[in-house]
């Protein structure tokens, strides 16, 4: 693998407006909002603040691009794939710039942006490019003298609302299947991290997508997001974010035009460490499961259940590992953990840490801000956590590890499933029977065995229960973007 190019910690900001019809627009209201660098708390730039009026404009452009007989509707399916591959090529060309922009706006370490996020973005777009002419209907032997067949047709105008924790990757997860299947898109990017996704809008135009096929609006949830979910001309909405907002979106869809809804929401994922697990590997992976991306993962292993006979050693080693984690400037190659995304998250996480102490969990390390400026928090570990404690029930979304003790398999399965969430889970054991038994018993959309956070564009991701509905990625990820016509 080639070495990572040195980052430019001050990338030029080329795109900070609203992208409609392959053109840049100010907000109709002329309003802007600041995008903040979480490592310093300083303003990077002002960004156009889209709201209902801009969503209406974007939906109108998308509807026109989706008209029967339009260039996009008449385009060969294989050519849609070619455009997606071209977009992946352009992202690869500008990979170092995009990685620097992602780090500046989101705070994740540049080496991670470059090696993990950008790599997965390109692979996701290429994967769905390949599907564009391969997802098709059937001929069906109906009783009687009839010829019966199905067509997979695009749903139409897709509203897509993406989060701030993986801005470029979540954009790719949404655009890939929607465009491969011939839909048009109105996307709202998170107000905390609009810059990288807006730069990709430029590349979408450069790749040759017709005007109106992809429209991108920076703005806030209660205005721009709500306008998309309640819009009468939006045929489908896809959202990644909090369960609380997921409720609002599902309700808005029901009260407007019953648009199709897919939701990828919160989690409180159990990570179960059996006493026969490889201790070194389990400690490493449990640390990674929780602390990766500053703890800002919907599928973070945020309830670490450890069997009682190895509990003390596991806790001791986990604390040691957390203490040695390097927190600092995300543009420094030595940094493992950057700042939290913004002040609101920073305060919320510190609030959960206070609650944990107050409710009697044992603070073993960390627990405080890690710098005098920027939104840095020390890697934090709590031991002696009980299932009823707030920090064991609610999603913290920060670098705070909860370690709980268990005796038997039956007990830990029951406790692991006792959550409103069901996004992911993991089990660490050398015993294949235990691995099989536990993975089948857990009510979660993804179960990892002796690993964590393993993702690929080929494999579906999504939740049970309040962690959402529908699946993204893989062949399953295409289903939400087609209507089956008989």
XYZ file of C-alpha atoms in Angstrom:
486
model
C 0.000 0.000 0.000
C 1.295 3.452 -0.862
C 2.059 5.739 2.100
C -0.606 8.244 3.101
C 0.068 11.659 1.553
C 0.793 14.366 4.123
C -2.403 16.231 4.983
C -3.144 19.845 4.246
C -4.695 20.913 7.577
C -6.200 23.998 5.901
C -7.888 22.744 2.745
C -9.538 25.397 0.560
C -13.311 25.423 0.899
C -14.702 25.354 -2.630
C -18.332 24.356 -1.975
C -20.491 25.912 0.723
C -23.798 26.586 -1.038
C -26.862 24.575 -2.060
C -26.533 22.218 -5.028
C -29.666 22.046 -7.213
C -29.820 21.120 -10.909
C -26.004 20.825 -11.071
C -25.697 24.506 -10.031
C -24.762 26.300 -6.830
C -27.415 28.482 -5.177
C -27.666 30.672 -2.098
C -30.475 29.757 0.260
C -33.788 31.326 -0.812
C -33.780 33.072 2.589
C -30.121 34.139 2.019
C -29.392 32.712 5.489
C -26.115 30.974 6.347
C -24.803 29.044 9.342
C -21.236 28.443 10.549
C -19.402 25.147 10.131
C -17.130 24.638 13.140
C -13.736 22.946 13.450
C -14.257 20.678 16.495
C -10.520 20.524 17.246
C -10.432 24.280 17.949
C -14.037 25.451 18.258
C -13.315 28.017 15.516
C -15.513 28.738 12.495
C -14.228 27.153 9.266
C -16.654 29.020 6.995
C -20.295 30.004 6.541
C -22.581 27.584 4.702
C -25.900 28.302 2.966
C -28.779 27.315 5.266
C -31.409 25.474 3.253
C -34.983 25.165 4.503
C -38.457 24.355 3.124
C -38.206 26.782 0.186
C -34.916 25.211 -0.940
C -36.286 21.682 -0.485
C -39.256 22.636 -2.694
C -36.831 23.888 -5.374
C -34.740 20.728 -5.154
C -37.764 18.409 -5.313
C -38.994 20.289 -8.379
C -35.594 19.809 -10.053
C -35.546 16.110 -9.109
C -39.088 15.584 -10.459
C -38.116 17.190 -13.754
C -35.026 14.950 -13.992
C -37.281 11.929 -13.383
C -39.863 12.854 -16.061
C -40.692 10.078 -18.502
C -38.407 10.463 -21.517
C -35.779 12.505 -19.610
C -32.070 11.784 -20.253
C -31.850 10.016 -16.868
C -34.934 7.846 -17.433
C -33.799 6.932 -20.969
C -30.201 6.213 -19.955
C -28.979 2.606 -20.323
C -28.718 0.903 -16.933
C -25.106 0.001 -17.720
C -24.375 3.685 -18.324
C -25.726 4.564 -14.857
C -23.128 2.106 -13.591
C -20.479 3.824 -15.666
C -21.343 7.216 -14.105
C -21.130 5.745 -10.586
C -17.732 4.265 -11.432
C -16.644 7.624 -12.827
C -17.726 9.295 -9.567
C -15.643 6.718 -7.642
C -12.641 7.548 -9.898
C -13.003 11.272 -9.165
C -13.259 10.658 -5.418
C -10.086 8.555 -5.669
C -8.378 11.357 -7.578
C -9.272 13.872 -4.832
C -8.911 11.402 -1.958
C -6.297 13.346 0.060
C -8.253 16.604 -0.253
C -11.535 14.928 0.780
C -9.858 13.149 3.721
C -8.442 16.491 4.951
C -11.834 18.178 4.556
C -13.533 15.340 6.466
C -11.013 15.634 9.307
C -11.278 19.419 9.453
C -15.088 19.396 9.651
C -15.710 16.199 11.648
C -12.569 15.843 13.805
C -11.754 12.202 13.023
C -8.022 11.443 12.595
C -6.808 12.158 9.059
C -5.163 8.746 8.750
C -8.572 7.129 9.444
C -10.375 9.476 7.019
C -7.874 8.579 4.308
C -7.420 4.830 4.920
C -10.865 3.817 6.206
C -13.622 6.263 5.225
C -12.412 7.150 1.716
C -11.519 3.536 0.935
C -15.024 2.390 1.926
C -16.687 5.234 -0.019
C -14.972 4.208 -3.254
C -15.683 0.503 -2.706
C -19.356 1.213 -1.959
C -19.893 3.254 -5.134
C -18.088 0.641 -7.267
C -20.129 -2.161 -5.697
C -23.453 -0.487 -6.531
C -22.190 0.557 -9.973
C -21.931 -3.151 -10.716
C -25.548 -3.764 -9.698
C -27.036 -1.138 -12.001
C -27.738 -3.577 -14.876
C -28.112 -6.746 -12.793
C -31.094 -6.134 -10.503
C -34.070 -7.203 -12.558
C -37.438 -8.923 -12.640
C -38.655 -12.438 -13.372
C -40.982 -14.261 -15.726
C -43.605 -16.114 -13.725
C -45.572 -19.235 -14.783
C -49.045 -17.921 -13.914
C -52.030 -20.320 -14.261
C -53.913 -19.882 -17.527
C -52.961 -18.497 -20.943
C -51.126 -15.446 -19.652
C -47.649 -14.043 -19.979
C -46.644 -12.697 -16.546
C -43.445 -10.851 -15.700
C -42.118 -8.334 -13.148
C -40.140 -5.146 -13.627
C -37.987 -3.478 -10.991
C -38.723 0.221 -11.394
C -37.196 3.145 -9.497
C -39.261 4.503 -6.588
C -38.788 8.095 -7.835
C -37.777 11.103 -5.758
C -35.756 9.879 -2.768
C -35.214 12.128 0.220
C -32.004 11.145 2.001
C -30.974 12.583 5.362
C -27.441 11.725 6.438
C -25.600 12.026 9.776
C -22.363 13.703 10.861
C -20.349 10.727 12.156
C -19.324 9.337 8.725
C -20.378 12.129 6.332
C -18.793 10.840 3.100
C -19.469 7.177 3.803
C -23.126 7.702 4.708
C -23.503 9.774 1.542
C -22.121 6.859 -0.502
C -24.317 4.303 1.302
C -27.357 6.369 0.300
C -26.384 7.475 -3.220
C -25.055 4.097 -4.392
C -28.281 2.040 -4.345
C -30.540 5.001 -5.196
C -28.633 5.923 -8.373
C -27.848 2.352 -9.433
C -31.604 1.673 -9.570
C -32.409 4.891 -11.464
C -33.873 7.132 -8.763
C -33.364 10.865 -8.254
C -32.175 12.282 -4.950
C -32.737 15.236 -2.634
C -30.157 14.878 0.122
C -29.890 16.842 3.353
C -26.403 16.789 4.839
C -25.789 17.230 8.570
C -25.323 20.834 9.675
C -22.260 19.788 11.742
C -20.392 18.353 8.719
C -21.640 19.703 5.367
C -18.329 20.373 3.612
C -17.140 17.016 2.253
C -20.566 15.969 0.946
C -20.948 19.329 -0.826
C -17.570 18.895 -2.524
C -18.789 15.509 -3.795
C -21.699 17.395 -5.446
C -19.117 19.047 -7.702
C -17.745 15.626 -8.613
C -21.259 14.336 -9.366
C -21.581 17.089 -11.952
C -18.072 16.393 -13.288
C -18.884 12.663 -13.600
C -21.707 13.534 -15.997
C -24.893 12.925 -13.997
C -27.714 14.932 -15.625
C -28.960 18.086 -13.822
C -31.505 17.404 -11.088
C -30.560 13.760 -10.538
C -28.713 14.594 -7.305
C -29.520 17.710 -5.262
C -27.751 18.456 -1.986
C -28.968 20.803 0.741
C -27.069 21.745 3.893
C -29.420 22.726 6.708
C -31.049 21.804 9.993
C -33.296 18.848 10.798
C -36.361 20.716 12.094
C -36.495 22.865 8.921
C -34.864 21.174 5.903
C -35.122 17.609 7.243
C -38.762 18.025 8.236
C -39.586 19.541 4.822
C -38.209 16.423 3.104
C -40.013 13.915 5.340
C -43.375 15.645 5.025
C -43.060 16.592 1.314
C -45.967 15.365 -0.838
C -43.747 14.825 -3.891
C -41.001 12.836 -2.165
C -41.638 9.115 -2.754
C -39.205 7.697 -0.227
C -37.154 8.925 2.703
C -34.005 7.267 4.052
C -32.565 8.495 7.337
C -29.540 7.634 9.427
C -29.430 9.217 12.876
C -31.071 9.121 16.280
C -34.060 6.969 17.186
C -35.797 10.083 18.513
C -35.657 11.771 15.067
C -36.546 8.449 13.420
C -39.916 8.614 15.212
C -40.518 12.112 13.797
C -39.649 11.030 10.248
C -41.870 7.938 10.320
C -44.715 10.087 11.663
C -44.194 12.796 9.010
C -44.201 10.129 6.281
C -47.445 8.661 7.643
C -49.132 12.042 7.922
C -48.118 13.201 4.434
C -48.157 10.809 1.466
C -47.205 7.477 3.114
C -43.787 7.689 1.489
C -41.575 4.621 1.889
C -39.293 4.879 4.925
C -35.974 3.255 5.774
C -34.311 4.134 9.057
C -30.911 3.302 10.499
C -31.058 4.532 14.084
C -29.369 4.275 17.464
C -27.922 1.310 19.270
C -26.634 0.058 22.610
C -24.869 -2.970 21.254
C -23.765 -5.783 23.580
C -20.247 -7.173 23.194
C -20.039 -10.496 25.027
C -16.644 -11.787 26.182
C -16.735 -15.470 27.208
C -14.124 -16.752 29.642
C -12.541 -18.939 26.934
C -11.937 -15.997 24.565
C -8.406 -15.084 23.469
C -7.812 -12.414 26.122
C -5.344 -10.189 24.208
C -7.539 -10.124 21.115
C -10.777 -9.609 23.069
C -9.333 -6.651 24.998
C -8.053 -5.081 21.754
C -11.306 -5.594 19.895
C -13.574 -4.476 22.758
C -11.490 -1.291 22.969
C -11.810 -0.748 19.220
C -15.550 -1.614 19.299
C -16.202 1.243 21.703
C -13.558 3.916 21.016
C -13.412 3.830 17.200
C -14.460 7.177 15.654
C -14.358 8.872 19.088
C -17.142 6.489 20.180
C -19.459 8.080 17.611
C -20.742 4.861 15.996
C -24.380 3.794 16.045
C -23.162 0.185 16.311
C -20.484 0.800 18.989
C -20.017 -2.109 21.406
C -21.205 0.036 24.287
C -22.202 -2.714 26.739
C -19.168 -4.939 27.281
C -20.358 -8.079 29.098
C -17.445 -10.047 30.581
C -17.749 -13.515 32.153
C -16.997 -13.336 35.876
C -13.874 -15.538 36.046
C -11.943 -13.245 33.662
C -13.708 -10.000 34.637
C -10.957 -8.473 36.803
C -8.132 -9.170 34.389
C -10.205 -7.915 31.464
C -11.093 -4.671 33.292
C -7.494 -4.069 34.321
C -6.218 -4.528 30.771
C -9.009 -2.413 29.266
C -8.186 0.461 31.619
C -4.497 0.202 30.698
C -5.402 0.300 27.016
C -7.741 3.295 27.424
C -5.069 5.201 29.359
C -2.537 4.709 26.565
C -4.882 5.894 23.794
C -3.430 8.978 22.078
C -5.879 11.905 22.005
C -4.903 15.016 20.087
C -4.655 16.965 16.847
C -6.491 14.867 14.256
C -4.000 15.890 11.546
C -1.120 14.314 13.512
C -0.334 10.742 12.363
C 0.222 9.614 15.984
C -3.312 10.610 17.026
C -5.787 7.787 17.629
C -8.680 9.905 18.930
C -9.766 13.354 17.798
C -12.422 15.663 19.265
C -16.142 14.923 19.536
C -18.076 16.497 16.663
C -19.449 19.588 18.438
C -20.090 21.328 21.738
C -23.554 19.818 22.123
C -22.202 16.249 21.927
C -19.242 17.173 24.141
C -21.557 18.433 26.912
C -23.979 15.535 26.511
C -21.178 12.952 26.936
C -19.761 14.709 30.007
C -23.336 14.725 31.365
C -23.582 10.936 30.934
C -20.235 10.521 32.727
C -21.598 12.523 35.699
C -24.751 10.386 35.700
C -22.654 7.203 35.680
C -20.713 8.361 38.751
C -23.882 9.499 40.502
C -25.647 6.177 39.906
C -22.754 4.236 41.432
C -20.734 2.944 38.484
C -17.004 2.853 39.217
C -15.028 5.393 37.158
C -11.738 3.611 36.437
C -10.083 6.152 34.139
C -10.798 9.335 32.178
C -14.039 11.190 32.780
C -12.884 14.712 31.941
C -12.230 16.997 28.967
C -8.851 16.144 27.432
C -7.789 19.650 26.309
C -8.426 23.307 27.121
C -9.861 24.024 23.689
C -11.758 21.935 21.187
C -14.213 19.170 22.094
C -11.776 16.501 23.309
C -12.793 13.970 25.977
C -10.496 11.528 27.787
C -11.018 7.829 26.981
C -13.250 6.784 29.881
C -13.930 3.358 31.412
C -16.638 2.444 33.940
C -16.589 -0.858 35.842
C -19.245 -2.465 38.080
C -21.955 -1.211 35.733
C -25.488 -2.525 36.372
C -28.099 -3.050 33.625
C -30.483 -0.543 35.211
C -27.998 2.349 35.129
C -28.575 5.147 32.597
C -25.129 4.582 31.048
C -26.094 0.955 30.370
C -29.482 1.834 28.808
C -28.949 5.004 26.750
C -26.728 5.664 23.767
C -23.838 7.894 24.891
C -22.144 8.264 21.475
C -18.756 9.069 22.968
C -15.515 7.526 24.284
C -17.126 5.984 27.377
C -16.835 2.219 27.954
C -19.247 0.310 30.218
C -18.041 -3.056 31.535
C -20.602 -5.426 33.069
C -20.114 -8.850 34.693
C -22.075 -12.030 33.909
C -22.085 -15.694 35.011
C -23.899 -17.889 32.471
C -24.706 -17.868 28.749
C -28.475 -17.913 29.385
C -28.190 -14.927 31.703
C -26.074 -12.835 29.321
C -28.358 -13.524 26.349
C -31.371 -12.336 28.316
C -29.540 -9.220 29.540
C -28.082 -8.445 26.104
C -31.554 -8.600 24.519
C -33.119 -6.460 27.250
C -32.763 -3.207 25.310
C -35.028 -1.167 23.085
C -32.232 -1.298 20.507
C -31.090 -4.133 18.239
C -28.493 -2.793 15.825
C -25.411 -4.932 16.401
C -23.854 -7.384 18.846
C -20.718 -9.468 19.203
C -19.448 -12.554 20.983
C -15.845 -13.528 21.679
C -15.232 -17.231 22.318
C -13.082 -20.100 21.012
C -16.049 -22.491 21.257
C -17.937 -22.805 17.974
C -21.056 -24.145 19.699
C -21.221 -21.126 22.008
C -20.612 -18.763 19.095
C -23.439 -20.336 17.087
C -25.849 -20.488 20.002
C -25.291 -16.904 21.151
C -25.279 -15.384 17.647
C -28.639 -17.007 16.866
C -30.152 -15.938 20.193
C -29.202 -12.244 19.946
C -31.889 -9.918 18.544
C -29.693 -7.694 16.401
C -29.224 -6.908 12.716
C -25.488 -7.690 12.704
C -23.629 -10.127 14.944
C -19.829 -10.218 14.870
C -17.975 -13.302 16.121
C -14.413 -12.767 17.403
C -14.293 -9.448 15.533
C -16.051 -6.067 15.565
C -17.027 -3.303 13.139
C -16.326 -5.466 10.090
C -18.177 -3.819 7.205
C -18.279 -4.404 3.483
C -20.448 -2.981 0.722
C -21.484 -6.577 -0.058
C -23.083 -7.285 3.353
C -26.341 -5.771 4.646
C -26.537 -3.542 7.720
C -29.572 -2.429 9.708
C -31.426 -2.886 12.943
C -34.086 -4.783 14.823
C -36.518 -2.995 17.176
C -35.926 0.739 17.749
C -32.659 0.588 15.798
C -34.661 1.097 12.624
C -36.135 -0.711 9.658
C -34.835 -1.776 6.278
C -31.287 -2.715 5.311
C -28.476 -0.819 3.629
C -25.652 -2.292 1.517
C -25.510 -5.602 -0.288
C -28.221 -6.855 -2.617
C -30.700 -6.334 0.238
C -29.892 -2.616 0.132
C -31.379 -2.286 -3.356
C -34.869 -3.426 -2.326
C -35.838 -0.138 -0.667
C -35.132 1.742 -3.916
C -37.328 -0.216 -6.333
C -41.019 -0.786 -6.845
C -41.831 -4.249 -8.150
C -44.322 -3.978 -10.998
C -46.241 -7.094 -12.024
